[in-house]
C-alpha positions as MATLAB code, in Angstrom:
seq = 'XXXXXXXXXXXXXXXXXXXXXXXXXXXXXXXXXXXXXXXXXXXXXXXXXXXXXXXXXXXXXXXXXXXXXXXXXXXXXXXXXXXXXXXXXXXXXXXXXXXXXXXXXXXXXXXXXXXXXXXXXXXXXXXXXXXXXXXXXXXXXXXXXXXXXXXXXXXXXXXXXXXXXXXXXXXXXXXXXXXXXXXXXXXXXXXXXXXXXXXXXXXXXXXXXXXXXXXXXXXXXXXXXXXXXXXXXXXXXXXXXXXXXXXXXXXXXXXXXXXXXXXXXXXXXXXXXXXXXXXXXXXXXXXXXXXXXXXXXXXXXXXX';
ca = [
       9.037   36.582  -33.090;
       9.128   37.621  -29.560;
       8.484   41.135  -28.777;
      10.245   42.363  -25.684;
       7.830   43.908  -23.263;
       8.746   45.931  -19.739;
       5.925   45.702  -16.876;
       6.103   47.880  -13.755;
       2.758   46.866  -12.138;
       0.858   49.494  -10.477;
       0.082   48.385   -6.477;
      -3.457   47.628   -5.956;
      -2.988   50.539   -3.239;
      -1.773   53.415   -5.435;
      -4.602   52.876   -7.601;
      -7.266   52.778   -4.726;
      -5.745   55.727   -3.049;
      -4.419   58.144   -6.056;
      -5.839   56.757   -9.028;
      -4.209   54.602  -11.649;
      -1.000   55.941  -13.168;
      -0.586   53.719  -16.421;
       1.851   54.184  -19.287;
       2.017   52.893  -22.884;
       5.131   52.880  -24.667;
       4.903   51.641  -28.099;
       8.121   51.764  -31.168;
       7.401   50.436  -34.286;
      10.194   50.230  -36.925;
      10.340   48.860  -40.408;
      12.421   46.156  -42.196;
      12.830   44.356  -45.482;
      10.336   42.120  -43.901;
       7.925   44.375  -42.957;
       6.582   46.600  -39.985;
       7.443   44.968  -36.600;
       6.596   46.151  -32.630;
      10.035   46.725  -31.828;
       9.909   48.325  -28.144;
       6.395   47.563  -25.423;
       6.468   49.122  -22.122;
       3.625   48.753  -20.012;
       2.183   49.491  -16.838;
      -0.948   48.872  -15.408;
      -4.048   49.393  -16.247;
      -2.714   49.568  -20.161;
      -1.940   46.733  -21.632;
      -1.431   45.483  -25.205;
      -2.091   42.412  -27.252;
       0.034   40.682  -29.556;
       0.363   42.399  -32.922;
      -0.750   40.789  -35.960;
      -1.185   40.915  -40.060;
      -4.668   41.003  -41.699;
      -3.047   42.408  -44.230;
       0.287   40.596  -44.931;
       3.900   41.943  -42.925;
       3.516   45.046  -44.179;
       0.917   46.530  -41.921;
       0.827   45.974  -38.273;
      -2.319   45.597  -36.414;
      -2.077   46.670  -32.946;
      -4.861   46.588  -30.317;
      -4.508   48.205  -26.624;
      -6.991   47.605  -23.924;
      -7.927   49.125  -20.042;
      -8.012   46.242  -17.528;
      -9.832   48.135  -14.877;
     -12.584   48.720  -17.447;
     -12.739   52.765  -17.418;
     -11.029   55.650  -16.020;
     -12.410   57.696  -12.895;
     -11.274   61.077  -10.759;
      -7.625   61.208  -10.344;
      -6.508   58.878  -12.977;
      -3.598   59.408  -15.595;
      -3.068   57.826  -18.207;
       0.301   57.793  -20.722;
       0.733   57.112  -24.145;
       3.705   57.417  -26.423;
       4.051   55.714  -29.404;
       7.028   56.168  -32.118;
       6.888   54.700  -35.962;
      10.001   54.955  -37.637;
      10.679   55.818  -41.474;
       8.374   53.550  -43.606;
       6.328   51.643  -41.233;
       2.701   51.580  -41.360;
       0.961   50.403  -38.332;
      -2.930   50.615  -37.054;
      -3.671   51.073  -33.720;
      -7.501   50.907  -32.015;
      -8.696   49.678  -28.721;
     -10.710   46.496  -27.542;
     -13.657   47.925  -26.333;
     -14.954   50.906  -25.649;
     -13.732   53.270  -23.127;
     -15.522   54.505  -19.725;
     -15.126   57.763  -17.823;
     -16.661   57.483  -14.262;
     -18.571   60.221  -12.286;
     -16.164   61.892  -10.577;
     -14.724   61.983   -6.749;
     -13.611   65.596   -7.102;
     -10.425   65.048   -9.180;
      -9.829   65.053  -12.687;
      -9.023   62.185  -14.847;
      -6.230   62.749  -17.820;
      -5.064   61.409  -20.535;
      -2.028   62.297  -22.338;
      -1.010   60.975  -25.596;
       2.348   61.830  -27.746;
       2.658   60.308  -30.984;
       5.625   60.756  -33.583;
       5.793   59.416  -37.131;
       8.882   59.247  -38.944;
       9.600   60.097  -42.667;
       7.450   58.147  -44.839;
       5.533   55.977  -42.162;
       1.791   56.194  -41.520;
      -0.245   55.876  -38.222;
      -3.821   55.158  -38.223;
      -5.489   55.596  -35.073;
      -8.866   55.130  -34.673;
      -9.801   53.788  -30.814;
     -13.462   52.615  -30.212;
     -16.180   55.155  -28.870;
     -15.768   57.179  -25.586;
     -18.572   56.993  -22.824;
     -18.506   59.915  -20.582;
     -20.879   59.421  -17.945;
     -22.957   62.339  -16.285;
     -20.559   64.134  -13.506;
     -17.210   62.920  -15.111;
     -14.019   65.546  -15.182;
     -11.853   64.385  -18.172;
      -8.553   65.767  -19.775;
      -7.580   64.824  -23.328;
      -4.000   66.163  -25.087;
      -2.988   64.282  -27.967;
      -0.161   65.615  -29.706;
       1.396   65.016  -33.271;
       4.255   65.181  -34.546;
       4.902   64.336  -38.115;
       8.563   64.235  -40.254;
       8.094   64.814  -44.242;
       5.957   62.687  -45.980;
       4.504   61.097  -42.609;
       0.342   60.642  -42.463;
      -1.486   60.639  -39.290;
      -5.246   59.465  -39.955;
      -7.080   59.334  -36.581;
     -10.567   59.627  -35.455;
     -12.701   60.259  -31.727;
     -15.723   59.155  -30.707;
     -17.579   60.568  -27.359;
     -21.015   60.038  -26.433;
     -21.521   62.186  -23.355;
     -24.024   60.327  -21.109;
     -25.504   57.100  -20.863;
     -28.407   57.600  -23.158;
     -29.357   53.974  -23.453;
     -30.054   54.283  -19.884;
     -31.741   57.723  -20.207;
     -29.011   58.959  -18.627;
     -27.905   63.074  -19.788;
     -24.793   64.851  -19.190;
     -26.187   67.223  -16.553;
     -22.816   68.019  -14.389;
     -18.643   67.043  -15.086;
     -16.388   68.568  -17.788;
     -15.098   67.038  -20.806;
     -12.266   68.530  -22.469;
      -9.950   67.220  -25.314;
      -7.132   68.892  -27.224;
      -5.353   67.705  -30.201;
      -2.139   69.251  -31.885;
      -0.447   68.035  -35.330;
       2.695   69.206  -35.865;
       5.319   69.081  -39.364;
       8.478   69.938  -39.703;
       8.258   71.816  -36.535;
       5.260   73.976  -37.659;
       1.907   73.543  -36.175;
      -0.612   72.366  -38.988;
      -4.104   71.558  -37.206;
      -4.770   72.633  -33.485;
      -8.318   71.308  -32.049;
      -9.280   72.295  -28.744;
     -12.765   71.346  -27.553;
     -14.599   71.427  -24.298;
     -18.346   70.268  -23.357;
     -19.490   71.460  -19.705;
     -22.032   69.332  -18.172;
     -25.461   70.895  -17.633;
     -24.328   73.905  -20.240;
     -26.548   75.822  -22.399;
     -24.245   74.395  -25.285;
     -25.934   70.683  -24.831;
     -29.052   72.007  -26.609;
     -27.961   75.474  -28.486;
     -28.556   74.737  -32.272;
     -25.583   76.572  -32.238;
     -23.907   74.183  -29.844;
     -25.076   70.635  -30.008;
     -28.518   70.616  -30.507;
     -29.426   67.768  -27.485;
     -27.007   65.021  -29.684;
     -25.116   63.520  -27.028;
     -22.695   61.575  -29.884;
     -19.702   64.024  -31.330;
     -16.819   62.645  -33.487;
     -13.899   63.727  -35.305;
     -12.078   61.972  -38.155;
      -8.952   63.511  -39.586;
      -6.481   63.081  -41.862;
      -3.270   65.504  -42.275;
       0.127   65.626  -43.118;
      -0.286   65.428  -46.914;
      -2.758   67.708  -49.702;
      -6.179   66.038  -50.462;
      -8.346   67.080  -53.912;
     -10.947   68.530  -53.803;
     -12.521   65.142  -55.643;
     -11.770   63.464  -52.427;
     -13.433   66.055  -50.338;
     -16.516   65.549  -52.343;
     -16.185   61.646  -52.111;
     -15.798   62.370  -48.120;
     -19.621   64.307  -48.105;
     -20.820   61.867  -50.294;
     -20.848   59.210  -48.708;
     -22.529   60.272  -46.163;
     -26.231   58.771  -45.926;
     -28.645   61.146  -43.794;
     -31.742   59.264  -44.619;
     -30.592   56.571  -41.705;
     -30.689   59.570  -39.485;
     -34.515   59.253  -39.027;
     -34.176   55.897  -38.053;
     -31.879   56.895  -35.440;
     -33.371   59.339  -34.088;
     -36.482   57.870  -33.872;
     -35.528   55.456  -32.155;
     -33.417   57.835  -29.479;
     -33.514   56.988  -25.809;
     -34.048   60.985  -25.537;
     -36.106   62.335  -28.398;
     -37.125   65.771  -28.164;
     -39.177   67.865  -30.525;
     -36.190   70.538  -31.050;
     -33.382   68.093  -31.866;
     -32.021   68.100  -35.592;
     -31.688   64.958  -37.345;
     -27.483   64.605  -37.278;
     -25.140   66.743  -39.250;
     -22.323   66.239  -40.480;
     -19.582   68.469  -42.071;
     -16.359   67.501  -44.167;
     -13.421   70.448  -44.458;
     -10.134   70.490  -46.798;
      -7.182   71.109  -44.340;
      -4.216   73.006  -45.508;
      -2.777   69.594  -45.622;
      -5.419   66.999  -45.101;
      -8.625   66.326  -43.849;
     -11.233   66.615  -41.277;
     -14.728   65.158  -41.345;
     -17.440   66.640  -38.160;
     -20.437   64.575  -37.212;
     -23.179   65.653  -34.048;
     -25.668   62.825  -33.945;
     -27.049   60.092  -31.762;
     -25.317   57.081  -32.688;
     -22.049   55.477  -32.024;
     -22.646   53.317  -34.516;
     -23.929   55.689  -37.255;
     -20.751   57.938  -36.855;
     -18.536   55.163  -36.996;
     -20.208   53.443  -40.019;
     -19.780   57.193  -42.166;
     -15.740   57.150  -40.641;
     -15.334   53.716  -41.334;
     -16.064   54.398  -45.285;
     -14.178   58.041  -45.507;
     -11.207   55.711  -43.936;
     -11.419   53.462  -46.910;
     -11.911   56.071  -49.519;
      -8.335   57.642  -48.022;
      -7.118   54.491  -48.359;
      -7.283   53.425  -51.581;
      -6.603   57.437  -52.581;
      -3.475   57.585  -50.571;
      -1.783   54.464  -49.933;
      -3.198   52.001  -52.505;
      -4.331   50.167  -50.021;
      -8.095   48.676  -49.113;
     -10.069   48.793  -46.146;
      -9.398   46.399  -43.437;
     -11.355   46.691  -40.173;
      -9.284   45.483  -37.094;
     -11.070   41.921  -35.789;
     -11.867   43.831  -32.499;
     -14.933   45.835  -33.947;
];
């Protein structure tokens, strides 16, 4: 099938001199034969591959990816993506994303998503690096028709702790809205500033540099599930982890995680040290929702 796709490339010269202005527009609609990339518009730096079916037609796999390899000062990024009434498509990224130190100006990100009656998003990109000095703008926005499900997850790690590297200087801000039926259902503002007492207040972040966020909403959870969620959660790897820490210090907890019931859905915490240990914990609450809410087993996108 061939998937008809709009490119307005960015001059080399408007992204030296202004930053990058990409845009993502995605539509995905479903038919008898299954859930299809109807509508692709992209401009540079974003840029998508072809779609595909791990899991039969009924599911499409979609991965997007940065050519320029990270965002810096002055950047903005678009994304808009539309599912229509009963399709089901996943969405992640190819690698992981980079924010540069900053030249002054502020890099953004804006992301609008709407799911139809009956269709379900699942958006879980790859981890976030924000490197020390970075200014970075998040707003993701929901909007969800009756019986639509939104499960989507974020991943930061601010600093580049492999390289001893801590986030001293730079703002990092990110802001996510679901709405239903016009009424707003989860609103989760959060901001880190570089070099701020938060970074090591037990009350704050305790010195992790790794925060993520999984949640699911637009539809009631049990409590059973809840309990499932915390469950499988394994803190004896924790010690491993953090032994093993670029930047152990004496004062920093082993990582903590918290799971909450939403009004409708829900949203898993973790503050840790590893990418990969965060992940690993999402990865299984995403498969427990799965089977509990759309029948449906875990299938991890080729790209991770």
């Amino acid at each position: 099938m061939n998937y008809p796709t709009l490119t307005h490339p960015t001059t080399l010269t408007q992204a030296t001199t202004t930053g990058w202005h990409g845009s993502l527009q995605l539509e995905f609609a479903r038919d008898p034969r299954g859930t299809h990339l109807t509508r692709s518009f992209v401009q540079a730096p974003l840029k998508v591959q072809r779609p595909f079916y791990p899991e039969g037609d009924e599911v499409c796999h979609l991965v997007t990816l940065h050519t320029a390899g990270g965002v810096v000062g002055g950047d903005r990024l678009s994304l808009d993506v539309t599912l229509h009434p009963q399709a089901h498509t996943l969405i992640t990224t190819a690698a992981a994303g980079k924010v540069y130190r900053s030249n002054g100006q502020t890099a953004q990100q804006t992301v609008q998503i709407r799911v139809a009656e009956s269709a379900c998003l699942e958006w879980l990109p790859q981890e976030t690096i924000v490197f020390d000095g970075a200014q970075y703008q998040q707003d993701v926005r929901i909007d969800l028709a009756e019986n639509a499900l939104w499960l989507g997850w974020e991943l930061t790690r601010l600093g580049r702790t492999a390289r001893g590297e801590q986030f001293l200087s730079g703002m990092w801000r990110s802001r996510t809205q679901v709405w239903q039926n016009d009424q707003p259902i989860w609103i989760d503002p959060q901001r880190v500033e570089g070099g701020s007492e938060m970074l090591t207040s037990l009350h704050g972040l305790a010195g992790c540099p790794v925060i993520g966020s999984f949640a699911v909403v637009g539809r009631s959870l049990s409590p059973e599930i809840v309990e499932k969620a915390r469950s499988l959660w394994q803190p004896g790897t924790g010690a491993i982890n953090r032994a093993s820490s670029p930047l152990p210090t004496p004062h920093s907890p082993l990582p903590q995680i918290g799971v909450t019931r939403l009004t409708s859905g829900m949203l898993c915490r973790y503050r840790g040290h590893s990418t990969l240990e965060a992940r690993r914990w999402f990865t299984q609450v995403w498969h427990l929702v799965r089977s509990e809410l759309l029948n449906r087993p875990g299938c991890n996108p080729r790209v991770w």
